[in-house]
Amino acid sequence: MNRRANLFRRGPLPARRPGPGELAEGLERATVLDRAVGAVQKSVQKALPAGPLRDTLNGVPFGHPAHPPLTDLPIGAFLSVALLDLLPGDRRATRTLLTAGLVGSLPTAVTGWADWSSLHREQQRVGLVHATAIGAANVLYAASLVARRRGNEAGGRLLGYAGLTTLVGGTYLGGHLAFRQAAGTNHADPVDHLVSLGWHDLCPLDELPDGRPVTRRLGYLSLFVLRTGEDVDVLTDRCSHLAGPLHQGRITYEDDEACVVCPWHGSTFRVRDGSVAHGPATAPQPSFETRVLENAMVQVRPAG
Ligand code: FES
């Protein structure tokens, strides 16, 4: 009886302590970080200008962001230190692992900053705190190494566990960035799941302006469409980096190939096949085969 009455009773919900996910969401909205974000972004963009080095740091040659796999080395080394510190025995391995973790942190940090500088502001706020926590963990691990080298094993262990605690907090925010805020994932539309096999009518050829990209719908999809004379190139419109509208981008030429530059962060895709010419995007833009029928209707089908 009481149970049933409770079902319909209205009133304030009992206060609930926020979980880590909600705390991280709070960071997304922490505008107090914006001044620091702006200053750091300016420095990173100056230190890592667009070009081949920046593309490599973003992971363009590998087809995936370079930062996430690089984190495995320092995290693995530092976790191993925590385990070895629980065991008696030779301490040389611990010092070697600490050194390996600290050295491995350098390329990890540089690739992370390169990715961070081309994110949305909400992602950058979380990313800045993530990087600060990981930086603090590295300082603690460096102090731990120095203490051990000076023969202070107990102090070194204490500093190591302080580093681990900070590292866990920092990596949690890295996970929030990747999995909740989808930084580094592919944002292009999943064409295979949204378009059936075969040819589809798009629009009459003479509806397309020559040399200027426009957008057209195909079912659930927005498409980037570029007509050049009698040729038509078609890609999905949502940029694979962070879903920017490619049809609003400008057309450039790389090695005589027409490319579109995303208006949001400058990722550059070859319009012929959607491959990445420049990052920060690392995933290609899904492309379509096209043909023009005798009645001038443009048809498209997903490129295999
Ligand atoms: S959305 Fe970032 S480059 Fe396109």
PDB file of C-alpha atoms and ligand atoms in Angstrom:
ATOM      1  CA  MET A   1       0.000   0.000   0.000  1.00  0.00           C
ATOM      2  CA  ASN A   2       2.707   2.417   1.068  1.00  0.00           C
ATOM      3  CA  ARG A   3       4.837   1.358  -1.856  1.00  0.00           C
ATOM      4  CA  ARG A   4       2.074   2.191  -4.329  1.00  0.00           C
ATOM      5  CA  ALA A   5       1.469   5.591  -2.694  1.00  0.00           C
ATOM      6  CA  ASN A   6       5.177   6.387  -3.031  1.00  0.00           C
ATOM      7  CA  LEU A   7       5.016   5.786  -6.748  1.00  0.00           C
ATOM      8  CA  PHE A   8       2.735   8.772  -7.243  1.00  0.00           C
ATOM      9  CA  ARG A   9       4.126  11.094  -4.612  1.00  0.00           C
ATOM     10  CA  ARG A  10       5.782  14.227  -5.968  1.00  0.00           C
ATOM     11  CA  GLY A  11       8.529  16.031  -4.206  1.00  0.00           C
ATOM     12  CA  PRO A  12      12.210  16.940  -4.395  1.00  0.00           C
ATOM     13  CA  LEU A  13      14.489  14.041  -5.224  1.00  0.00           C
ATOM     14  CA  PRO A  14      17.004  13.185  -2.501  1.00  0.00           C
ATOM     15  CA  ALA A  15      20.344  14.933  -2.990  1.00  0.00           C
ATOM     16  CA  ARG A  16      22.836  12.728  -4.817  1.00  0.00           C
ATOM     17  CA  ARG A  17      26.566  13.102  -4.713  1.00  0.00           C
ATOM     18  CA  PRO A  18      27.858  13.815  -8.253  1.00  0.00           C
ATOM     19  CA  GLY A  19      29.822  10.978  -9.840  1.00  0.00           C
ATOM     20  CA  PRO A  20      33.130  11.436 -11.670  1.00  0.00           C
ATOM     21  CA  GLY A  21      31.336  11.742 -15.014  1.00  0.00           C
ATOM     22  CA  GLU A  22      29.291  14.677 -13.713  1.00  0.00           C
ATOM     23  CA  LEU A  23      32.404  16.333 -12.280  1.00  0.00           C
ATOM     24  CA  ALA A  24      34.068  16.039 -15.684  1.00  0.00           C
ATOM     25  CA  GLU A  25      30.947  17.508 -17.297  1.00  0.00           C
ATOM     26  CA  GLY A  26      31.323  20.427 -14.893  1.00  0.00           C
ATOM     27  CA  LEU A  27      34.790  21.006 -16.341  1.00  0.00           C
ATOM     28  CA  GLU A  28      33.288  21.155 -19.844  1.00  0.00           C
ATOM     29  CA  ARG A  29      31.334  24.212 -18.720  1.00  0.00           C
ATOM     30  CA  ALA A  30      34.105  25.816 -16.624  1.00  0.00           C
ATOM     31  CA  THR A  31      34.463  29.113 -18.495  1.00  0.00           C
ATOM     32  CA  VAL A  32      36.937  30.221 -15.835  1.00  0.00           C
ATOM     33  CA  LEU A  33      39.503  28.131 -17.754  1.00  0.00           C
ATOM     34  CA  ASP A  34      38.993  30.004 -21.028  1.00  0.00           C
ATOM     35  CA  ARG A  35      41.685  32.604 -20.552  1.00  0.00           C
ATOM     36  CA  ALA A  36      44.284  29.886 -19.900  1.00  0.00           C
ATOM     37  CA  VAL A  37      42.925  27.812 -22.789  1.00  0.00           C
ATOM     38  CA  GLY A  38      43.287  30.778 -25.173  1.00  0.00           C
ATOM     39  CA  ALA A  39      46.843  31.539 -24.082  1.00  0.00           C
ATOM     40  CA  VAL A  40      47.995  27.906 -24.301  1.00  0.00           C
ATOM     41  CA  GLN A  41      46.283  27.440 -27.667  1.00  0.00           C
ATOM     42  CA  LYS A  42      48.113  30.440 -29.093  1.00  0.00           C
ATOM     43  CA  SER A  43      51.456  29.060 -27.867  1.00  0.00           C
ATOM     44  CA  VAL A  44      50.786  25.567 -29.233  1.00  0.00           C
ATOM     45  CA  GLN A  45      49.715  26.886 -32.639  1.00  0.00           C
ATOM     46  CA  LYS A  46      52.861  29.012 -32.801  1.00  0.00           C
ATOM     47  CA  ALA A  47      55.129  26.120 -31.779  1.00  0.00           C
ATOM     48  CA  LEU A  48      53.396  23.578 -34.044  1.00  0.00           C
ATOM     49  CA  PRO A  49      52.277  25.374 -37.223  1.00  0.00           C
ATOM     50  CA  ALA A  50      50.350  23.570 -39.950  1.00  0.00           C
ATOM     51  CA  GLY A  51      52.651  21.421 -42.070  1.00  0.00           C
ATOM     52  CA  PRO A  52      54.132  17.927 -42.366  1.00  0.00           C
ATOM     53  CA  LEU A  53      55.345  17.811 -38.727  1.00  0.00           C
ATOM     54  CA  ARG A  54      51.947  18.821 -37.414  1.00  0.00           C
ATOM     55  CA  ASP A  55      50.261  16.253 -39.701  1.00  0.00           C
ATOM     56  CA  THR A  56      52.551  13.522 -38.332  1.00  0.00           C
ATOM     57  CA  LEU A  57      51.866  14.543 -34.729  1.00  0.00           C
ATOM     58  CA  ASN A  58      48.120  14.413 -35.444  1.00  0.00           C
ATOM     59  CA  GLY A  59      48.584  10.918 -36.911  1.00  0.00           C
ATOM     60  CA  VAL A  60      47.653  11.627 -40.562  1.00  0.00           C
ATOM     61  CA  PRO A  61      50.245   9.160 -42.004  1.00  0.00           C
ATOM     62  CA  PHE A  62      48.965   6.414 -39.681  1.00  0.00           C
ATOM     63  CA  GLY A  63      45.246   6.921 -40.331  1.00  0.00           C
ATOM     64  CA  HIS A  64      44.596   7.213 -36.579  1.00  0.00           C
ATOM     65  CA  PRO A  65      45.433   9.838 -33.948  1.00  0.00           C
ATOM     66  CA  ALA A  66      49.012   9.250 -32.735  1.00  0.00           C
ATOM     67  CA  HIS A  67      48.425  10.331 -29.139  1.00  0.00           C
ATOM     68  CA  PRO A  68      46.291   7.472 -27.692  1.00  0.00           C
ATOM     69  CA  PRO A  69      48.666   4.565 -28.498  1.00  0.00           C
ATOM     70  CA  LEU A  70      51.672   6.572 -27.282  1.00  0.00           C
ATOM     71  CA  THR A  71      50.081   6.866 -23.829  1.00  0.00           C
ATOM     72  CA  ASP A  72      50.522   3.092 -23.393  1.00  0.00           C
ATOM     73  CA  LEU A  73      54.275   3.378 -22.783  1.00  0.00           C
ATOM     74  CA  PRO A  74      54.317   5.857 -19.865  1.00  0.00           C
ATOM     75  CA  ILE A  75      51.122   4.483 -18.294  1.00  0.00           C
ATOM     76  CA  GLY A  76      52.423   0.906 -18.552  1.00  0.00           C
ATOM     77  CA  ALA A  77      55.814   1.858 -17.121  1.00  0.00           C
ATOM     78  CA  PHE A  78      54.349   3.840 -14.223  1.00  0.00           C
ATOM     79  CA  LEU A  79      51.851   1.089 -13.350  1.00  0.00           C
ATOM     80  CA  SER A  80      54.718  -1.420 -13.348  1.00  0.00           C
ATOM     81  CA  VAL A  81      56.617   0.808 -10.918  1.00  0.00           C
ATOM     82  CA  ALA A  82      53.613   0.718  -8.550  1.00  0.00           C
ATOM     83  CA  LEU A  83      53.589  -3.101  -8.690  1.00  0.00           C
ATOM     84  CA  LEU A  84      57.344  -3.482  -8.197  1.00  0.00           C
ATOM     85  CA  ASP A  85      57.190  -1.131  -5.228  1.00  0.00           C
ATOM     86  CA  LEU A  86      54.954  -3.685  -3.508  1.00  0.00           C
ATOM     87  CA  LEU A  87      57.607  -6.380  -3.869  1.00  0.00           C
ATOM     88  CA  PRO A  88      60.982  -6.791  -2.208  1.00  0.00           C
ATOM     89  CA  GLY A  89      64.060  -7.033  -4.418  1.00  0.00           C
ATOM     90  CA  ASP A  90      66.427  -5.178  -6.714  1.00  0.00           C
ATOM     91  CA  ARG A  91      65.361  -1.560  -7.264  1.00  0.00           C
ATOM     92  CA  ARG A  92      67.239  -1.100 -10.547  1.00  0.00           C
ATOM     93  CA  ALA A  93      64.230  -2.214 -12.599  1.00  0.00           C
ATOM     94  CA  THR A  94      62.035   0.374 -10.869  1.00  0.00           C
ATOM     95  CA  ARG A  95      64.428   3.182 -11.732  1.00  0.00           C
ATOM     96  CA  THR A  96      64.667   1.987 -15.349  1.00  0.00           C
ATOM     97  CA  LEU A  97      60.887   1.916 -15.648  1.00  0.00           C
ATOM     98  CA  LEU A  98      60.592   5.387 -14.137  1.00  0.00           C
ATOM     99  CA  THR A  99      63.085   6.710 -16.682  1.00  0.00           C
ATOM    100  CA  ALA A 100      61.278   4.942 -19.541  1.00  0.00           C
ATOM    101  CA  GLY A 101      57.942   6.390 -18.400  1.00  0.00           C
ATOM    102  CA  LEU A 102      59.321   9.913 -18.185  1.00  0.00           C
ATOM    103  CA  VAL A 103      61.004   9.690 -21.611  1.00  0.00           C
ATOM    104  CA  GLY A 104      57.878   8.161 -23.149  1.00  0.00           C
ATOM    105  CA  SER A 105      55.800  11.021 -21.772  1.00  0.00           C
ATOM    106  CA  LEU A 106      57.527  13.548 -24.047  1.00  0.00           C
ATOM    107  CA  PRO A 107      56.180  12.422 -27.477  1.00  0.00           C
ATOM    108  CA  THR A 108      52.895  11.576 -25.778  1.00  0.00           C
ATOM    109  CA  ALA A 109      52.574  15.144 -24.535  1.00  0.00           C
ATOM    110  CA  VAL A 110      53.567  16.756 -27.860  1.00  0.00           C
ATOM    111  CA  THR A 111      51.037  14.703 -29.853  1.00  0.00           C
ATOM    112  CA  GLY A 112      48.378  15.417 -27.236  1.00  0.00           C
ATOM    113  CA  TRP A 113      48.924  19.187 -27.449  1.00  0.00           C
ATOM    114  CA  ALA A 114      48.822  19.028 -31.262  1.00  0.00           C
ATOM    115  CA  ASP A 115      45.384  17.342 -31.116  1.00  0.00           C
ATOM    116  CA  TRP A 116      44.147  19.569 -28.293  1.00  0.00           C
ATOM    117  CA  SER A 117      44.773  22.808 -30.178  1.00  0.00           C
ATOM    118  CA  SER A 118      42.105  21.864 -32.789  1.00  0.00           C
ATOM    119  CA  LEU A 119      39.260  20.888 -30.474  1.00  0.00           C
ATOM    120  CA  HIS A 120      36.014  22.562 -29.451  1.00  0.00           C
ATOM    121  CA  ARG A 121      36.244  24.844 -26.436  1.00  0.00           C
ATOM    122  CA  GLU A 122      34.339  22.400 -24.141  1.00  0.00           C
ATOM    123  CA  GLN A 123      36.821  19.680 -25.044  1.00  0.00           C
ATOM    124  CA  GLN A 124      39.768  22.035 -24.576  1.00  0.00           C
ATOM    125  CA  ARG A 125      38.680  22.877 -21.020  1.00  0.00           C
ATOM    126  CA  VAL A 126      38.666  19.207 -20.054  1.00  0.00           C
ATOM    127  CA  GLY A 127      41.852  18.635 -22.059  1.00  0.00           C
ATOM    128  CA  LEU A 128      43.695  21.403 -20.256  1.00  0.00           C
ATOM    129  CA  VAL A 129      42.922  19.895 -16.842  1.00  0.00           C
ATOM    130  CA  HIS A 130      43.796  16.427 -18.200  1.00  0.00           C
ATOM    131  CA  ALA A 131      47.186  17.687 -19.406  1.00  0.00           C
ATOM    132  CA  THR A 132      47.848  19.568 -16.169  1.00  0.00           C
ATOM    133  CA  ALA A 133      47.145  16.444 -14.090  1.00  0.00           C
ATOM    134  CA  ILE A 134      49.368  14.282 -16.302  1.00  0.00           C
ATOM    135  CA  GLY A 135      52.098  16.946 -16.145  1.00  0.00           C
ATOM    136  CA  ALA A 136      51.844  17.011 -12.340  1.00  0.00           C
ATOM    137  CA  ALA A 137      52.069  13.200 -12.258  1.00  0.00           C
ATOM    138  CA  ASN A 138      55.262  13.384 -14.311  1.00  0.00           C
ATOM    139  CA  VAL A 139      56.767  15.923 -11.909  1.00  0.00           C
ATOM    140  CA  LEU A 140      55.989  13.576  -8.998  1.00  0.00           C
ATOM    141  CA  TYR A 141      57.531  10.622 -10.847  1.00  0.00           C
ATOM    142  CA  ALA A 142      60.654  12.675 -11.669  1.00  0.00           C
ATOM    143  CA  ALA A 143      60.945  13.606  -7.963  1.00  0.00           C
ATOM    144  CA  SER A 144      60.461   9.931  -7.102  1.00  0.00           C
ATOM    145  CA  LEU A 145      63.341   8.980  -9.398  1.00  0.00           C
ATOM    146  CA  VAL A 146      65.617  11.634  -7.889  1.00  0.00           C
ATOM    147  CA  ALA A 147      64.755  10.483  -4.340  1.00  0.00           C
ATOM    148  CA  ARG A 148      65.536   6.848  -5.221  1.00  0.00           C
ATOM    149  CA  ARG A 149      68.820   7.794  -6.875  1.00  0.00           C
ATOM    150  CA  ARG A 150      69.791   9.542  -3.640  1.00  0.00           C
ATOM    151  CA  GLY A 151      69.031   6.386  -1.679  1.00  0.00           C
ATOM    152  CA  ASN A 152      65.697   7.547  -0.242  1.00  0.00           C
ATOM    153  CA  GLU A 153      63.640   4.475  -1.257  1.00  0.00           C
ATOM    154  CA  ALA A 154      60.736   5.149   1.121  1.00  0.00           C
ATOM    155  CA  GLY A 155      60.364   8.756  -0.056  1.00  0.00           C
ATOM    156  CA  GLY A 156      60.650   7.581  -3.688  1.00  0.00           C
ATOM    157  CA  ARG A 157      57.819   5.096  -3.207  1.00  0.00           C
ATOM    158  CA  LEU A 158      55.619   7.686  -1.546  1.00  0.00           C
ATOM    159  CA  LEU A 159      56.185  10.112  -4.392  1.00  0.00           C
ATOM    160  CA  GLY A 160      55.544   7.280  -6.865  1.00  0.00           C
ATOM    161  CA  TYR A 161      52.143   6.517  -5.353  1.00  0.00           C
ATOM    162  CA  ALA A 162      51.292  10.228  -5.275  1.00  0.00           C
ATOM    163  CA  GLY A 163      52.180  10.253  -8.988  1.00  0.00           C
ATOM    164  CA  LEU A 164      49.959   7.241  -9.614  1.00  0.00           C
ATOM    165  CA  THR A 165      46.978   8.869  -7.893  1.00  0.00           C
ATOM    166  CA  THR A 166      47.390  12.005 -10.012  1.00  0.00           C
ATOM    167  CA  LEU A 167      47.900   9.895 -13.132  1.00  0.00           C
ATOM    168  CA  VAL A 168      44.650   8.011 -12.556  1.00  0.00           C
ATOM    169  CA  GLY A 169      42.735  11.303 -12.277  1.00  0.00           C
ATOM    170  CA  GLY A 170      44.375  12.627 -15.438  1.00  0.00           C
ATOM    171  CA  THR A 171      43.743   9.480 -17.467  1.00  0.00           C
ATOM    172  CA  TYR A 172      40.101   9.460 -16.363  1.00  0.00           C
ATOM    173  CA  LEU A 173      39.722  12.882 -17.963  1.00  0.00           C
ATOM    174  CA  GLY A 174      41.497  11.573 -21.068  1.00  0.00           C
ATOM    175  CA  GLY A 175      38.858   8.851 -21.245  1.00  0.00           C
ATOM    176  CA  HIS A 176      36.109  11.445 -20.825  1.00  0.00           C
ATOM    177  CA  LEU A 177      37.571  13.431 -23.726  1.00  0.00           C
ATOM    178  CA  ALA A 178      37.773  10.385 -25.981  1.00  0.00           C
ATOM    179  CA  PHE A 179      34.589   8.508 -25.109  1.00  0.00           C
ATOM    180  CA  ARG A 180      32.122  11.105 -23.821  1.00  0.00           C
ATOM    181  CA  GLN A 181      33.231  14.113 -25.857  1.00  0.00           C
ATOM    182  CA  ALA A 182      34.372  12.053 -28.859  1.00  0.00           C
ATOM    183  CA  ALA A 183      37.673  13.857 -29.428  1.00  0.00           C
ATOM    184  CA  GLY A 184      39.812  11.890 -31.874  1.00  0.00           C
ATOM    185  CA  THR A 185      36.992   9.669 -33.129  1.00  0.00           C
ATOM    186  CA  ASN A 186      35.641   9.621 -36.675  1.00  0.00           C
ATOM    187  CA  HIS A 187      32.681  12.019 -37.018  1.00  0.00           C
ATOM    188  CA  ALA A 188      31.894  11.331 -40.673  1.00  0.00           C
ATOM    189  CA  ASP A 189      28.504   9.767 -41.350  1.00  0.00           C
ATOM    190  CA  PRO A 190      28.463   5.932 -41.452  1.00  0.00           C
ATOM    191  CA  VAL A 191      27.494   5.684 -45.126  1.00  0.00           C
ATOM    192  CA  ASP A 192      27.246   1.877 -45.161  1.00  0.00           C
ATOM    193  CA  HIS A 193      24.423   2.031 -42.620  1.00  0.00           C
ATOM    194  CA  LEU A 194      22.563   4.986 -44.113  1.00  0.00           C
ATOM    195  CA  VAL A 195      22.588   4.386 -47.876  1.00  0.00           C
ATOM    196  CA  SER A 196      21.345   1.276 -49.651  1.00  0.00           C
ATOM    197  CA  LEU A 197      23.398  -0.349 -52.393  1.00  0.00           C
ATOM    198  CA  GLY A 198      23.075   0.805 -55.990  1.00  0.00           C
ATOM    199  CA  TRP A 199      22.696   4.119 -57.779  1.00  0.00           C
ATOM    200  CA  HIS A 200      20.587   6.969 -56.372  1.00  0.00           C
ATOM    201  CA  ASP A 201      19.298  10.111 -58.094  1.00  0.00           C
ATOM    202  CA  LEU A 202      20.916  13.221 -56.640  1.00  0.00           C
ATOM    203  CA  CYS A 203      19.836  16.217 -58.760  1.00  0.00           C
ATOM    204  CA  PRO A 204      19.988  17.515 -62.369  1.00  0.00           C
ATOM    205  CA  LEU A 205      23.499  18.540 -63.426  1.00  0.00           C
ATOM    206  CA  ASP A 206      22.457  22.068 -64.350  1.00  0.00           C
ATOM    207  CA  GLU A 207      21.302  22.691 -60.763  1.00  0.00           C
ATOM    208  CA  LEU A 208      24.924  22.508 -59.611  1.00  0.00           C
ATOM    209  CA  PRO A 209      27.083  25.637 -59.854  1.00  0.00           C
ATOM    210  CA  ASP A 210      30.406  25.092 -61.606  1.00  0.00           C
ATOM    211  CA  GLY A 211      33.476  25.183 -59.319  1.00  0.00           C
ATOM    212  CA  ARG A 212      31.608  26.028 -56.106  1.00  0.00           C
ATOM    213  CA  PRO A 213      30.726  23.368 -53.523  1.00  0.00           C
ATOM    214  CA  VAL A 214      27.115  22.983 -52.448  1.00  0.00           C
ATOM    215  CA  THR A 215      25.265  20.563 -50.220  1.00  0.00           C
ATOM    216  CA  ARG A 216      22.544  18.138 -51.270  1.00  0.00           C
ATOM    217  CA  ARG A 217      20.506  15.601 -49.283  1.00  0.00           C
ATOM    218  CA  LEU A 218      20.529  11.882 -49.920  1.00  0.00           C
ATOM    219  CA  GLY A 219      18.091  10.300 -47.466  1.00  0.00           C
ATOM    220  CA  TYR A 220      19.517  10.938 -43.993  1.00  0.00           C
ATOM    221  CA  LEU A 221      22.837  12.160 -45.368  1.00  0.00           C
ATOM    222  CA  SER A 222      24.099  15.646 -46.171  1.00  0.00           C
ATOM    223  CA  LEU A 223      26.513  15.496 -49.075  1.00  0.00           C
ATOM    224  CA  PHE A 224      29.305  17.793 -50.237  1.00  0.00           C
ATOM    225  CA  VAL A 225      28.937  18.181 -54.007  1.00  0.00           C
ATOM    226  CA  LEU A 226      31.464  19.854 -56.305  1.00  0.00           C
ATOM    227  CA  ARG A 227      30.821  20.167 -60.024  1.00  0.00           C
ATOM    228  CA  THR A 228      33.774  20.873 -62.300  1.00  0.00           C
ATOM    229  CA  GLY A 229      32.476  21.090 -65.873  1.00  0.00           C
ATOM    230  CA  GLU A 230      30.873  17.738 -66.599  1.00  0.00           C
ATOM    231  CA  ASP A 231      32.544  16.050 -63.596  1.00  0.00           C
ATOM    232  CA  VAL A 232      30.893  15.815 -60.194  1.00  0.00           C
ATOM    233  CA  ASP A 233      32.718  14.854 -56.984  1.00  0.00           C
ATOM    234  CA  VAL A 234      30.689  13.873 -53.950  1.00  0.00           C
ATOM    235  CA  LEU A 235      31.736  13.312 -50.322  1.00  0.00           C
ATOM    236  CA  THR A 236      29.764  13.173 -47.108  1.00  0.00           C
ATOM    237  CA  ASP A 237      29.449  16.701 -45.777  1.00  0.00           C
ATOM    238  CA  ARG A 238      30.190  16.185 -42.046  1.00  0.00           C
ATOM    239  CA  CYS A 239      33.955  16.450 -41.598  1.00  0.00           C
ATOM    240  CA  SER A 240      35.498  13.322 -40.091  1.00  0.00           C
ATOM    241  CA  HIS A 241      37.421  15.466 -37.577  1.00  0.00           C
ATOM    242  CA  LEU A 242      34.587  17.107 -35.625  1.00  0.00           C
ATOM    243  CA  ALA A 243      31.652  17.207 -38.055  1.00  0.00           C
ATOM    244  CA  GLY A 244      32.295  20.630 -39.623  1.00  0.00           C
ATOM    245  CA  PRO A 245      30.266  21.470 -42.794  1.00  0.00           C
ATOM    246  CA  LEU A 246      32.625  20.765 -45.704  1.00  0.00           C
ATOM    247  CA  HIS A 247      30.414  22.487 -48.309  1.00  0.00           C
ATOM    248  CA  GLN A 248      31.281  25.762 -46.570  1.00  0.00           C
ATOM    249  CA  GLY A 249      34.998  25.101 -47.041  1.00  0.00           C
ATOM    250  CA  ARG A 250      37.253  26.545 -49.710  1.00  0.00           C
ATOM    251  CA  ILE A 251      38.673  24.637 -52.666  1.00  0.00           C
ATOM    252  CA  THR A 252      42.452  24.401 -53.002  1.00  0.00           C
ATOM    253  CA  TYR A 253      44.829  22.329 -55.105  1.00  0.00           C
ATOM    254  CA  GLU A 254      47.483  19.930 -53.754  1.00  0.00           C
ATOM    255  CA  ASP A 255      49.727  18.431 -56.454  1.00  0.00           C
ATOM    256  CA  ASP A 256      47.141  19.489 -59.050  1.00  0.00           C
ATOM    257  CA  GLU A 257      44.366  17.659 -57.184  1.00  0.00           C
ATOM    258  CA  ALA A 258      41.277  19.546 -56.046  1.00  0.00           C
ATOM    259  CA  CYS A 259      40.870  19.494 -52.264  1.00  0.00           C
ATOM    260  CA  VAL A 260      38.374  20.964 -49.836  1.00  0.00           C
ATOM    261  CA  VAL A 261      39.559  22.698 -46.661  1.00  0.00           C
ATOM    262  CA  CYS A 262      37.197  22.308 -43.704  1.00  0.00           C
ATOM    263  CA  PRO A 263      36.103  25.744 -42.418  1.00  0.00           C
ATOM    264  CA  TRP A 264      36.415  24.720 -38.757  1.00  0.00           C
ATOM    265  CA  HIS A 265      39.995  23.495 -38.203  1.00  0.00           C
ATOM    266  CA  GLY A 266      41.495  23.284 -41.690  1.00  0.00           C
ATOM    267  CA  SER A 267      41.474  19.541 -42.365  1.00  0.00           C
ATOM    268  CA  THR A 268      42.027  19.088 -46.095  1.00  0.00           C
ATOM    269  CA  PHE A 269      40.461  16.264 -48.118  1.00  0.00           C
ATOM    270  CA  ARG A 270      40.982  15.288 -51.763  1.00  0.00           C
ATOM    271  CA  VAL A 271      37.568  15.652 -53.398  1.00  0.00           C
ATOM    272  CA  ARG A 272      38.282  12.749 -55.794  1.00  0.00           C
ATOM    273  CA  ASP A 273      38.302  10.082 -53.065  1.00  0.00           C
ATOM    274  CA  GLY A 274      38.024  11.827 -49.685  1.00  0.00           C
ATOM    275  CA  SER A 275      41.554  10.903 -48.600  1.00  0.00           C
ATOM    276  CA  VAL A 276      43.231  13.179 -46.055  1.00  0.00           C
ATOM    277  CA  ALA A 277      45.797  15.622 -47.438  1.00  0.00           C
ATOM    278  CA  HIS A 278      46.259  17.481 -44.126  1.00  0.00           C
ATOM    279  CA  GLY A 279      45.034  17.007 -40.567  1.00  0.00           C
ATOM    280  CA  PRO A 280      43.900  17.389 -37.894  1.00  0.00           C
ATOM    281  CA  ALA A 281      41.483  14.805 -39.364  1.00  0.00           C
ATOM    282  CA  THR A 282      43.022  11.364 -39.686  1.00  0.00           C
ATOM    283  CA  ALA A 283      40.012   9.454 -41.064  1.00  0.00           C
ATOM    284  CA  PRO A 284      39.153   9.858 -44.767  1.00  0.00           C
ATOM    285  CA  GLN A 285      35.908  11.428 -45.837  1.00  0.00           C
ATOM    286  CA  PRO A 286      33.494   8.812 -47.276  1.00  0.00           C
ATOM    287  CA  SER A 287      33.216   9.353 -51.024  1.00  0.00           C
ATOM    288  CA  PHE A 288      30.712   8.440 -53.739  1.00  0.00           C
ATOM    289  CA  GLU A 289      30.991   7.311 -57.320  1.00  0.00           C
ATOM    290  CA  THR A 290      29.024   9.552 -59.666  1.00  0.00           C
ATOM    291  CA  ARG A 291      27.571   9.348 -63.148  1.00  0.00           C
ATOM    292  CA  VAL A 292      25.469  11.650 -65.296  1.00  0.00           C
ATOM    293  CA  LEU A 293      22.577  10.061 -67.202  1.00  0.00           C
ATOM    294  CA  GLU A 294      21.457  11.105 -70.685  1.00  0.00           C
ATOM    295  CA  ASN A 295      18.663  13.170 -69.143  1.00  0.00           C
ATOM    296  CA  ALA A 296      21.412  15.054 -67.171  1.00  0.00           C
ATOM    297  CA  MET A 297      20.400  13.510 -63.831  1.00  0.00           C
ATOM    298  CA  VAL A 298      23.414  13.094 -61.519  1.00  0.00           C
ATOM    299  CA  GLN A 299      23.442   9.743 -59.745  1.00  0.00           C
ATOM    300  CA  VAL A 300      25.628   8.619 -56.863  1.00  0.00           C
ATOM    301  CA  ARG A 301      26.524   5.390 -55.124  1.00  0.00           C
ATOM    302  CA  PRO A 302      28.905   4.764 -52.213  1.00  0.00           C
ATOM    303  CA  ALA A 303      32.480   4.169 -53.404  1.00  0.00           C
ATOM    304  CA  GLY A 304      33.486   0.590 -52.554  1.00  0.00           C
TER     305      GLY A 304
HETATM  306  S1  FES B   1      35.660  19.797 -38.035  1.00  0.00           S
HETATM  307 FE1  FES B   1      37.713  20.085 -37.488  1.00  0.00          FE
HETATM  308  S2  FES B   1      38.716  20.152 -39.376  1.00  0.00           S
HETATM  309 FE2  FES B   1      36.685  19.754 -39.916  1.00  0.00          FE
END
